[in-house]
Structure formats: structure tokens, C-alpha cells
Short mmCIF file of C-alpha atoms and ligand atoms in Angstrom, two decimals:
data_model
loop_
_atom_site.label_atom_id
_atom_site.label_comp_id
_atom_site.label_asym_id
_atom_site.label_seq_id
_atom_site.Cartn_x
_atom_site.Cartn_y
_atom_site.Cartn_z
CA MET A 1 -21.42 12.33 3.85
CA ALA A 2 -24.04 13.59 1.58
CA ASN A 3 -22.98 17.54 1.87
CA ASP A 4 -19.67 16.30 1.26
CA ARG A 5 -20.33 15.21 -1.61
CA SER A 6 -22.54 18.22 -2.83
CA ARG A 7 -19.58 20.31 -1.48
CA ILE A 8 -17.50 18.11 -3.99
CA GLU A 9 -19.48 19.30 -6.66
CA GLU A 10 -19.49 22.72 -5.74
CA GLU A 11 -16.07 22.24 -6.24
CA ASN A 12 -15.68 21.10 -9.00
CA GLN A 13 -17.95 22.91 -10.84
CA ILE A 14 -15.68 26.55 -9.81
CA ARG A 15 -13.05 24.77 -12.02
CA LEU A 16 -15.00 22.60 -14.36
CA SER A 17 -14.24 25.29 -17.56
CA TRP A 18 -10.48 25.29 -17.25
CA HIS A 19 -10.44 21.31 -16.82
CA GLU A 20 -12.82 21.16 -19.94
CA SER A 21 -10.31 22.83 -21.70
CA ASP A 22 -6.92 21.24 -20.15
CA LEU A 23 -8.51 18.05 -20.99
CA ALA A 24 -9.30 18.51 -24.52
CA HIS A 25 -5.56 19.43 -25.01
CA ALA A 26 -4.18 16.90 -22.87
CA LEU A 27 -6.52 14.22 -25.56
CA ASP A 28 -4.64 15.66 -28.54
CA VAL A 29 -1.48 15.12 -27.32
CA VAL A 30 -1.47 11.66 -26.15
CA GLY A 31 -3.74 11.49 -30.06
CA ARG A 32 -0.79 12.06 -31.55
CA SER A 33 1.71 9.43 -29.75
CA GLY A 34 -0.97 6.83 -31.46
CA VAL A 35 -2.44 6.82 -27.17
CA ASP A 36 -6.25 6.27 -26.75
CA GLY A 37 -6.72 8.94 -24.08
CA GLU A 38 -10.42 7.16 -23.03
CA ALA A 39 -8.84 4.53 -22.64
CA VAL A 40 -6.27 5.76 -20.42
CA ILE A 41 -8.67 7.61 -17.81
CA THR A 42 -10.77 4.28 -18.40
CA GLU A 43 -8.11 2.19 -16.68
CA VAL A 44 -6.75 4.89 -14.01
CA ALA A 45 -10.55 5.43 -13.31
CA ARG A 46 -10.89 1.92 -12.57
CA PHE A 47 -7.50 1.66 -10.28
CA SER A 48 -8.03 2.12 -6.27
CA ALA A 49 -5.26 1.24 -3.05
CA ALA A 50 -6.04 0.36 -0.25
CA ALA A 51 -5.07 2.90 2.61
CA PRO A 52 -3.80 1.63 5.87
CA SER A 53 -5.72 2.07 8.85
CA TRP A 54 -2.60 2.94 10.69
CA ALA A 55 -1.68 6.43 8.50
CA VAL A 56 -4.60 7.75 9.10
CA GLY A 57 -2.76 9.27 12.05
CA THR A 58 0.68 10.93 12.77
CA GLY A 59 3.02 8.48 12.32
CA GLY A 60 6.25 9.10 14.36
CA THR A 61 10.38 8.86 14.83
CA ARG A 62 11.75 6.84 17.24
CA PHE A 63 12.94 9.98 18.75
CA GLY A 64 8.95 12.34 19.35
CA ARG A 65 5.70 11.84 17.50
CA PHE A 66 4.13 15.52 17.01
CA PRO A 67 0.92 14.76 16.50
CA GLY A 68 -1.47 17.19 14.81
CA GLY A 69 -5.12 16.88 16.55
CA GLY A 70 -8.30 15.41 15.37
CA GLU A 71 -7.28 12.33 14.73
CA PRO A 72 -9.83 9.25 14.34
CA ARG A 73 -9.70 7.86 18.44
CA ASP A 74 -11.13 4.16 17.18
CA THR A 75 -11.15 2.09 14.02
CA TYR A 76 -14.87 3.24 12.88
CA GLU A 77 -12.92 7.11 12.74
CA LYS A 78 -10.50 5.80 10.93
CA ILE A 79 -12.94 4.31 8.31
CA ASP A 80 -14.53 7.67 8.61
CA ASP A 81 -11.19 9.43 7.21
CA VAL A 82 -10.91 7.06 4.41
CA ALA A 83 -14.09 7.05 3.63
CA MET A 84 -13.46 11.00 3.17
CA LEU A 85 -10.01 10.23 1.34
CA ASN A 86 -11.82 8.17 -0.84
CA SER A 87 -14.68 10.87 -1.94
CA LEU A 88 -11.92 13.01 -3.00
CA THR A 89 -9.94 10.56 -5.04
CA GLY A 90 -12.16 8.18 -5.56
CA ALA A 91 -9.13 6.00 -6.15
CA ASN A 92 -8.98 4.41 -2.01
CA ARG A 93 -11.95 2.04 -2.01
CA THR A 94 -10.70 -0.42 0.83
CA VAL A 95 -8.51 -0.35 3.90
CA SER A 96 -6.07 -2.06 5.49
CA LEU A 97 -6.81 -3.26 9.05
CA HIS A 98 -3.42 -3.93 10.81
CA VAL A 99 -4.31 -5.94 13.81
CA PRO A 100 -4.14 -5.97 17.32
CA TRP A 101 -3.61 -1.55 16.45
CA ASP A 102 -7.67 -2.12 15.24
CA ASP A 103 -8.95 -5.17 16.60
CA PRO A 104 -13.34 -5.27 16.33
CA GLY A 105 -13.31 -8.46 17.68
CA LEU A 106 -14.80 -11.46 16.08
CA GLY A 107 -18.36 -11.49 16.31
CA ALA A 108 -21.08 -8.76 16.63
CA GLY A 109 -17.32 -6.61 16.98
CA ALA A 110 -16.56 -7.16 13.36
CA ALA A 111 -19.91 -7.47 11.71
CA GLY A 112 -21.23 -4.13 13.23
CA LEU A 113 -17.33 -2.38 11.68
CA ARG A 114 -18.01 -4.06 8.45
CA ARG A 115 -21.32 -2.79 8.53
CA HIS A 116 -20.38 0.78 9.18
CA ALA A 117 -17.58 0.48 6.26
CA ALA A 118 -20.30 -0.96 3.72
CA GLU A 119 -22.57 2.25 4.56
CA LEU A 120 -19.66 4.38 4.20
CA GLY A 121 -18.92 2.45 0.25
CA ILE A 122 -15.74 1.09 2.07
CA GLY A 123 -14.50 -2.75 1.58
CA PHE A 124 -11.96 -4.89 3.39
CA ASP A 125 -8.23 -5.59 2.27
CA ALA A 126 -5.94 -7.44 2.73
CA MET A 127 -5.09 -8.08 7.10
CA ASN A 128 -1.62 -7.38 8.40
CA SER A 129 -0.76 -9.85 11.40
CA ASN A 130 1.72 -8.01 13.88
CA THR A 131 3.72 -10.26 15.74
CA PHE A 132 7.08 -7.39 15.62
CA GLN A 133 5.19 -6.07 19.00
CA ASP A 134 4.51 -7.83 22.53
CA ASN A 135 0.60 -7.35 23.14
CA PRO A 136 -1.47 -8.83 25.48
CA SER A 137 -3.51 -10.47 22.96
CA THR A 138 -1.35 -11.74 20.39
CA THR A 139 1.21 -13.07 23.52
CA ASN A 140 -1.35 -15.60 25.16
CA GLU A 141 -1.84 -12.95 27.65
CA GLY A 142 2.27 -12.26 28.62
CA ARG A 143 3.13 -15.63 28.59
CA VAL A 144 5.21 -15.32 25.68
CA SER A 145 7.12 -12.41 24.37
CA TYR A 146 8.38 -11.78 20.48
CA LYS A 147 11.56 -9.83 21.80
CA PHE A 148 13.76 -13.47 19.36
CA GLY A 149 11.19 -13.75 17.45
CA SER A 150 8.47 -14.83 16.27
CA LEU A 151 7.83 -17.60 13.78
CA ALA A 152 11.71 -18.05 13.91
CA ASN A 153 11.94 -18.37 17.65
CA VAL A 154 13.32 -21.20 19.22
CA ASP A 155 10.66 -21.19 22.06
CA GLU A 156 8.13 -23.20 20.28
CA ALA A 157 5.34 -22.10 22.91
CA VAL A 158 6.46 -18.44 21.01
CA ARG A 159 6.45 -20.07 17.60
CA ARG A 160 2.52 -21.39 18.65
CA ALA A 161 1.24 -18.08 19.65
CA ALA A 162 2.03 -16.16 16.60
CA ILE A 163 0.73 -19.13 14.15
CA GLU A 164 -2.74 -18.19 16.23
CA HIS A 165 -2.66 -14.79 16.58
CA ASN A 166 -2.33 -14.80 12.35
CA HIS A 167 -4.74 -17.29 12.62
CA TYR A 168 -7.21 -15.11 14.64
CA VAL A 169 -6.58 -11.96 12.10
CA ILE A 170 -7.81 -14.41 8.86
CA ASP A 171 -10.90 -15.46 11.19
CA LEU A 172 -11.15 -11.63 11.51
CA GLY A 173 -10.54 -10.55 7.93
CA ILE A 174 -13.16 -13.90 6.87
CA GLU A 175 -15.70 -11.67 8.71
CA LEU A 176 -15.00 -8.24 7.49
CA GLY A 177 -14.82 -9.43 3.98
CA SER A 178 -11.22 -9.68 3.44
CA HIS A 179 -9.65 -11.81 0.60
CA ALA A 180 -6.01 -11.98 2.09
CA VAL A 181 -3.29 -11.37 4.86
CA THR A 182 0.12 -10.31 4.59
CA VAL A 183 2.94 -11.36 6.74
CA TRP A 184 5.82 -9.05 7.60
CA LEU A 185 8.28 -9.93 9.73
CA ALA A 186 10.56 -8.79 12.27
CA ASP A 187 12.52 -11.92 12.70
CA GLY A 188 15.95 -11.77 12.59
CA PHE A 189 18.98 -11.47 14.77
CA ASN A 190 21.03 -8.60 15.12
CA HIS A 191 24.81 -10.29 16.58
CA PRO A 192 26.54 -12.65 13.97
CA GLY A 193 26.56 -15.93 15.60
CA GLN A 194 23.44 -14.88 17.64
CA ALA A 195 21.03 -17.83 15.59
CA SER A 196 20.84 -19.64 12.50
CA PHE A 197 20.02 -18.66 9.21
CA ARG A 198 19.22 -22.05 8.37
CA GLY A 199 16.83 -22.84 11.58
CA GLN A 200 15.92 -18.95 11.25
CA PHE A 201 14.56 -20.00 7.95
CA GLU A 202 13.06 -23.59 8.66
CA ARG A 203 11.41 -22.60 11.19
CA VAL A 204 9.63 -20.03 9.52
CA LEU A 205 9.12 -21.53 6.71
CA ALA A 206 6.84 -24.15 8.89
CA GLY A 207 5.30 -21.73 10.64
CA LEU A 208 3.67 -20.33 7.46
CA GLY A 209 2.73 -23.35 6.24
CA GLU A 210 0.87 -23.64 9.18
CA ILE A 211 -1.04 -19.99 8.36
CA TYR A 212 -1.67 -21.12 5.64
CA ALA A 213 -3.29 -24.06 6.03
CA HIS A 214 -5.97 -21.76 8.21
CA VAL A 215 -6.33 -19.47 4.77
CA PRO A 216 -9.38 -20.14 3.06
CA ASP A 217 -9.64 -21.30 -0.73
CA ASP A 218 -10.17 -17.65 -1.90
CA TRP A 219 -8.14 -15.80 -0.24
CA GLU A 220 -4.00 -15.06 -0.81
CA MET A 221 -1.74 -15.00 1.76
CA TYR A 222 1.52 -12.40 0.83
CA THR A 223 5.34 -12.50 1.99
CA GLU A 224 6.41 -8.98 2.62
CA HIS A 225 10.60 -9.06 2.81
CA LYS A 226 12.59 -6.39 4.08
CA PRO A 227 16.72 -6.16 3.82
CA TYR A 228 16.91 -4.88 7.95
CA GLU A 229 15.17 -2.78 10.72
CA PRO A 230 14.63 -3.41 12.77
CA ALA A 231 16.80 -6.69 12.89
CA PHE A 232 20.26 -5.07 12.06
CA TYR A 233 22.70 -7.93 11.05
CA SER A 234 20.01 -10.48 9.26
CA SER A 235 16.50 -10.78 8.79
CA VAL A 236 14.72 -14.18 7.77
CA ASN A 237 12.64 -12.89 5.26
CA ASN A 238 14.96 -10.20 3.85
CA ASP A 239 15.27 -9.78 0.14
CA TRP A 240 12.89 -10.80 -3.31
CA GLY A 241 14.70 -14.59 -3.52
CA THR A 242 13.96 -15.29 0.28
CA SER A 243 10.84 -14.40 0.23
CA LEU A 244 9.94 -15.57 -3.03
CA LEU A 245 11.25 -19.33 -1.66
CA LEU A 246 8.93 -18.86 1.07
CA ALA A 247 6.13 -18.24 -0.85
CA GLN A 248 7.11 -21.19 -2.94
CA GLY A 249 7.97 -23.40 -0.47
CA THR A 250 4.41 -22.25 1.15
CA GLY A 251 1.31 -22.82 -0.95
CA ASP A 252 -0.04 -22.07 -4.43
CA ARG A 253 -1.47 -19.16 -2.99
CA VAL A 254 0.58 -17.70 -1.18
CA LYS A 255 2.78 -15.08 -2.99
CA CYS A 256 5.27 -12.61 -2.72
CA LEU A 257 4.73 -8.40 -1.20
CA VAL A 258 6.91 -5.95 -2.86
CA ASP A 259 7.23 -2.68 -0.27
CA LEU A 260 9.22 -0.16 -2.34
CA GLY A 261 11.06 1.17 0.79
CA HIS A 262 11.95 -2.63 1.12
CA HIS A 263 14.85 -2.98 -0.55
CA LEU A 264 18.51 -2.25 -0.80
CA PRO A 265 19.84 0.90 -1.76
CA ASN A 266 20.24 1.04 -5.55
CA THR A 267 18.07 -2.17 -6.04
CA ASN A 268 16.39 -2.38 -9.38
CA ILE A 269 12.98 -2.43 -8.15
CA GLU A 270 11.11 -2.69 -11.33
CA GLN A 271 13.28 -5.68 -12.29
CA VAL A 272 12.30 -7.74 -9.19
CA VAL A 273 8.75 -6.96 -9.98
CA SER A 274 9.46 -8.04 -13.80
CA ARG A 275 10.37 -11.19 -12.14
CA LEU A 276 7.93 -11.94 -9.98
CA ALA A 277 5.23 -11.22 -12.05
CA MET A 278 6.96 -13.74 -14.68
CA VAL A 279 6.37 -16.70 -11.75
CA GLY A 280 3.17 -15.73 -11.04
CA ARG A 281 4.47 -14.53 -7.17
CA LEU A 282 3.64 -11.40 -7.83
CA GLY A 283 0.72 -10.18 -4.86
CA GLY A 284 0.80 -6.71 -3.32
CA PHE A 285 2.43 -3.63 -3.38
CA HIS A 286 3.07 -1.14 -0.32
CA PHE A 287 3.48 1.97 -2.23
CA ASN A 288 5.75 4.82 -0.32
CA ASP A 289 8.86 6.80 -2.08
CA SER A 290 12.72 6.74 0.04
CA LYS A 291 15.42 8.43 0.13
CA TYR A 292 17.87 5.79 2.14
CA GLY A 293 15.75 3.08 3.74
CA ASP A 294 12.62 2.24 4.61
CA ASP A 295 11.16 5.57 4.96
CA ASP A 296 7.61 5.63 4.73
CA LEU A 297 7.43 8.99 2.67
CA THR A 298 4.88 10.19 0.14
CA VAL A 299 4.68 8.32 -2.71
CA GLY A 300 6.65 9.57 -6.01
CA SER A 301 8.06 12.31 -3.81
CA ILE A 302 11.97 11.25 -3.93
CA THR A 303 11.79 8.87 -7.03
CA PRO A 304 8.94 9.43 -9.52
CA PHE A 305 10.68 8.03 -12.34
CA GLN A 306 11.33 4.81 -10.94
CA LEU A 307 7.63 4.61 -9.60
CA PHE A 308 7.00 4.88 -13.65
CA LEU A 309 9.03 2.18 -14.53
CA ILE A 310 7.37 0.37 -11.45
CA ILE A 311 3.88 0.70 -13.22
CA GLY A 312 5.07 0.61 -16.48
CA GLU A 313 6.33 -3.51 -15.72
CA LEU A 314 3.21 -4.55 -13.75
CA LEU A 315 1.04 -2.97 -17.09
CA ASP A 316 3.05 -5.36 -19.18
CA ALA A 317 2.35 -7.90 -16.90
CA GLY A 318 -1.48 -7.04 -17.06
CA GLY A 319 -1.56 -6.74 -20.78
CA GLY A 320 -1.53 -3.14 -20.46
CA ARG A 321 -4.53 -3.26 -17.44
CA MET A 322 -2.96 -3.05 -13.67
CA PRO A 323 -2.81 -6.20 -12.98
CA ASP A 324 -5.12 -7.88 -9.89
CA ALA A 325 -3.49 -7.36 -7.09
CA ALA A 326 -3.57 -6.01 -3.25
CA TYR A 327 -2.31 -2.51 -4.00
CA MET A 328 -1.82 -0.18 -0.89
CA ILE A 329 0.03 2.75 0.43
CA ASP A 330 1.99 1.98 2.90
CA GLU A 331 3.16 5.44 4.71
CA SER A 332 4.32 7.25 8.16
CA HIS A 333 3.17 10.70 8.03
CA ASN A 334 5.32 12.57 10.79
CA LEU A 335 5.18 16.60 9.25
CA LYS A 336 1.95 16.65 7.09
CA ASP A 337 -1.12 15.88 7.52
CA PRO A 338 -1.81 12.55 7.32
CA LEU A 339 -5.04 12.62 4.86
CA GLU A 340 -3.66 15.49 2.77
CA ASP A 341 -0.39 13.15 2.56
CA LEU A 342 -2.45 10.22 1.38
CA ILE A 343 -4.18 12.61 -1.27
CA GLN A 344 -0.81 13.32 -2.76
CA ALA A 345 0.25 9.68 -2.26
CA THR A 346 -2.80 8.92 -4.63
CA ASP A 347 -2.66 11.59 -6.88
CA ALA A 348 1.14 10.53 -7.36
CA LEU A 349 -0.11 6.75 -7.88
CA GLN A 350 -2.70 7.69 -10.54
CA VAL A 351 -0.04 10.41 -12.44
CA ALA A 352 2.65 7.34 -12.89
CA LEU A 353 -0.31 5.38 -13.71
CA ALA A 354 -1.16 7.68 -16.54
CA GLN A 355 2.27 8.45 -17.37
CA ALA A 356 3.07 4.54 -17.92
CA LEU A 357 -0.48 3.82 -19.96
CA CYS A 358 0.65 7.10 -22.66
CA VAL A 359 3.86 4.88 -23.54
CA ASN A 360 3.09 3.33 -26.80
CA ARG A 361 3.77 -0.60 -25.90
CA ALA A 362 4.18 -1.30 -29.59
CA ASP A 363 6.66 1.71 -30.47
CA LEU A 364 8.47 0.40 -27.67
CA ALA A 365 8.97 -3.22 -28.74
CA ASP A 366 9.56 -2.00 -32.26
CA ALA A 367 13.09 -0.23 -30.40
CA GLN A 368 13.64 -3.13 -28.80
CA GLN A 369 13.48 -4.96 -31.46
CA ALA A 370 15.76 -2.97 -33.59
CA ASN A 371 18.28 -2.58 -30.73
CA ASP A 372 17.23 0.99 -31.13
CA ALA A 373 18.80 2.66 -27.44
CA ALA A 374 17.56 6.41 -27.93
CA ARG A 375 14.87 5.38 -29.90
CA ALA A 376 13.12 3.41 -26.63
CA ALA A 377 14.16 6.37 -24.60
CA GLU A 378 12.45 9.25 -26.96
CA VAL A 379 9.24 6.36 -26.84
CA LEU A 380 10.05 6.17 -22.86
CA HIS A 381 10.30 9.65 -21.83
CA ARG A 382 7.38 10.55 -23.95
CA GLY A 383 5.19 8.65 -21.51
CA PHE A 384 6.85 10.22 -18.55
CA ARG A 385 7.32 13.98 -19.39
CA THR A 386 3.61 13.55 -21.15
CA ASP A 387 1.20 15.84 -18.67
CA VAL A 388 -1.13 13.26 -17.44
CA ARG A 389 -2.90 16.21 -14.52
CA PRO A 390 -6.52 16.95 -16.90
CA LEU A 391 -6.44 12.79 -17.60
CA VAL A 392 -6.33 12.14 -14.06
CA ALA A 393 -8.28 15.30 -12.71
CA GLU A 394 -11.03 13.87 -15.72
CA ALA A 395 -10.70 10.03 -13.98
CA ARG A 396 -11.88 11.18 -10.37
CA ARG A 397 -14.33 13.04 -12.05
CA ARG A 398 -16.08 10.48 -13.50
CA ASN A 399 -15.92 8.46 -10.34
CA GLY A 400 -17.67 11.35 -8.42
CA ALA A 401 -14.45 12.15 -6.64
CA ALA A 402 -12.57 15.86 -7.18
CA LEU A 403 -10.74 17.46 -10.03
CA ASP A 404 -8.44 19.02 -7.18
CA PRO A 405 -8.61 16.97 -3.90
CA LEU A 406 -5.97 18.48 -2.11
CA ALA A 407 -7.77 22.42 -2.46
CA THR A 408 -11.07 20.75 -1.92
CA PHE A 409 -10.46 19.09 1.23
CA ARG A 410 -9.21 22.20 2.00
CA ALA A 411 -12.11 24.05 1.27
CA ILE A 412 -14.19 21.52 2.87
CA GLY A 413 -12.83 22.40 6.36
CA TYR A 414 -12.84 18.33 6.97
CA ARG A 415 -9.90 18.91 8.96
CA PRO A 416 -10.93 21.75 11.64
CA GLY A 417 -14.74 19.44 11.63
CA VAL A 418 -13.02 16.76 13.11
CA THR A 419 -10.25 18.49 15.62
CA ALA A 420 -13.57 20.39 16.67
CA ALA A 421 -15.61 16.55 16.69
CA ARG A 422 -12.60 14.89 17.90
CA GLY A 423 -10.62 17.46 20.24
CA ALA A 424 -7.44 19.19 19.60
CA ASP A 425 -5.24 16.61 21.06
CA SER A 426 -6.65 13.55 20.10
CA VAL A 427 -4.24 10.83 18.70
CA ALA A 428 -4.48 7.99 16.93
CA THR A 429 -4.14 4.28 17.69
CA GLY A 430 -0.96 2.23 16.66
CA LEU A 431 1.89 3.72 14.48
C1 RM4 B 1 7.34 -2.86 8.66
C2 RM4 B 1 6.38 -3.34 7.11
C3 RM4 B 1 4.59 -3.83 7.11
C4 RM4 B 1 3.84 -2.73 8.37
C5 RM4 B 1 4.99 -1.91 9.70
C6 RM4 B 1 3.98 -1.31 10.24
O1 RM4 B 1 8.60 -2.17 8.41
O2 RM4 B 1 6.56 -1.60 5.96
O3 RM4 B 1 4.52 -3.58 5.67
O4 RM4 B 1 2.78 -3.26 8.35
O5 RM4 B 1 5.70 -2.14 8.67
MN1 MN B 2 5.03 -2.89 4.08
MN1 MN B 3 8.24 -0.66 6.15
#
């Protein structure tokens, strides 16, 4: 690690003089729009998005998986990868675990993992439960199955197992120093008439209530909606309205989590964000991008303008700063090196944040007040079209990270190094 740090510094030195002149120019440009470039850098440097433990390995589709080699063999090695990522970006200071894909066990197991992460400067963000697959540790050793749903199931024994799994995930999170649990349910049905919409909703609401009863006072719980998949006719928590009903019906510290891929085509996600923030129920984010559905593609790679608008709404909600929320990258890496993709995703988030911070919000408000749609567009686009990359690079440098994280990752030779250590055929567990 110390060696990686000095290699990052060496790589930064190579780029420093170009960076300094680019930065001076960028500060000049944004200053002319009445934006304080220093404040942009400070806010970008403050921002962090959790890395998901399941995304440091290759994902796959239902047609196949093509592992890249050198993938982490256990949760400890996943945290090593996240630490490497964070040392390059300075903006992935936490990891989000998916249980049971990553389950260190209570007691000594959790304590050991927490110690390992702390030594690398990594904390634990929201915990994720999994009742969408059958796994001996979540199904009472195979006595129940989630084939027909978990909390929504008509069978009380299945619902009980799902609630107990969530309680376990919370207990684990307490020992790891987490502060939230995200409940994404695959519950729903494929065939009209197969189940009752109302019955399923009511059972899920009751189950969430039992999970919430186990949530510590200084924790939050998040409900994550998704319109379809794996249920293709009806998902119980299918949209933000249902997610809000579930959150409001469960308790004060239950909030909605917005996964950018979990909306029907053309949904105005920035408006959804504004609404949820307005009622104090915006709890978390899963960042990714998509063309068609829950594609889990690289953040900002398909609809960067939408990402910029969403972050603009977040800044509005936070009074010019990113509001406190559980920010996480939720992607699946099928073709790229997972760490390279996470580097690009984090960079895209930082760029969109800097662009949104470069919008002169007072000017925008004036244009809105004057019903001047053309001027409003000018103000917005001046922010979006600013080349903020030097400001973002400077934010990274001030966090002790890399000016150019992807080039530095390659120059350091991290992947060849771990491939030699872990094996060319090592495949990460989980998704
Ligand atoms: C779901 C959803 C959840 C994630 C799983 C793996 O589509 O996005 O957040 O935990 O996938
Ligand atoms: Mn998600
Ligand atoms: Mn998803």
C-alpha cells in the first residue's frame, strides 16, 4: 500500500505541470460565470461513493460470464481491491456488502474484516440483504424457498426466514460499523391472477415493519424499487410511489433508494429525486447507467446529461452541497476490468458533480422567475459544457489520490500483480 502511494505520487509528478496550467485556466473560466472554483474543488473532494463488494469481480449475463483473471478470492481481497480503487480516486472510502455473497460471520469474523478494512482506510456503507436466491444460510438450511417470493410469500415460514435473514444482516452491519440496510426484493409474479397485488403489498409492509423493529436508533433502512426483473408481470415494490408508501408506512427512518437503472424508459428520474427529497425520504442512490433496463452499465456512459440534472436536484436538496445519503455504485462489469470500470464510474460521478456545481443557481432562479426558458437553458448548459476535469483532478490530488486514475492504475501494474498472486483463473464469488 505504501508502495502504491509512492507510485501514485510519481505518476502525479509526471503530470503536474500540465495539470497546473489546465487548473488555472479552468478556475478562470468558471470564475467568469460567477462560480467559485475553489468551492467546487472542495465539494468534489468531500464526495464519496461506496463500492459494492460484488462489483470488483466480473458480472455476467444469463448467457455467460467471462472472468478476467486475478479476481478477488474472498471478502478480504475484495476490500484490498476497494482500497486500491480508493487510493486512485480518493472517492470510494466505503464498501457495501451483499450478504450472503460476502458474509464474514458474527463475532471474530466480522471483527477481523472490520480491522482489515480499517487498516486500509475503508469503512462499511449500507448492508444489502439477499432473499432473491436460495442459499442454505438464508433459507433455514433449505427448509424454505424464495421461489414464490420472500416477504410477500403466502407461506408464513418463508416470510419468517426472510425477516430473520434481514435481522442477521443488520446484526452483522452493527459489528462492522455500518449504519443502514438496503432491502431490495425480487418479490412479485409473472402471471396475471397468480397472486393478489394487495395481499403481496400488505405482507411486504408487515415484513418491513418486523425488519425495522430490529434497526438501531442511529441507523436508516432503505427500500429499493425496480419495475420488473426477475418478476415480469408485477413487482411488489415497482416504482418510487410504492417505495414511498412502503417507507412511510414502515417508519421515520425508512427512506427510498433510487437505483438509476430501475425506472421504465423515459422516466424523469430527476423529478423523482426532487419529490423524494422534498418529503425527506430520499435515502440512497445506486449509480449506474442504462439504455434499456437495469443494464448496470458504467455511470454517465449513456445519459451524462441526465446524471448532471439528477445531481443538480441533489445539490438543490442539500443547499448547494451533496445531501447526506448512502451513495453507491451498482454496476455489473462484463467486458471491462472491474476496477477500471469503477474508476471510470467514480470519475463520471465527480465530473457530473463538478458540472452541476458550475451552474450558477442564483442566475438559474432569476431566469425561472422571469419565465425566461432560453436563459435558463444557457445557464444550465454553461455548467454542463464546462470542462471541469482539471477541477476534478485537483480534488483527487488534494485527497492524496491520482490526477489520472486509469492511466495510473495501468502504470502501477495492479492487475498483473494480483493476477500473479491470485491466479489467472480466480473468479470472484457473488454475482
Ligand atoms: C438488483 C438491485 C440491487 C442489487 C442486486 C444485485 O437489481 O439493483 O440493488 O443488490 O440487483
Ligand atoms: Mn441496485
Ligand atoms: Mn439493479
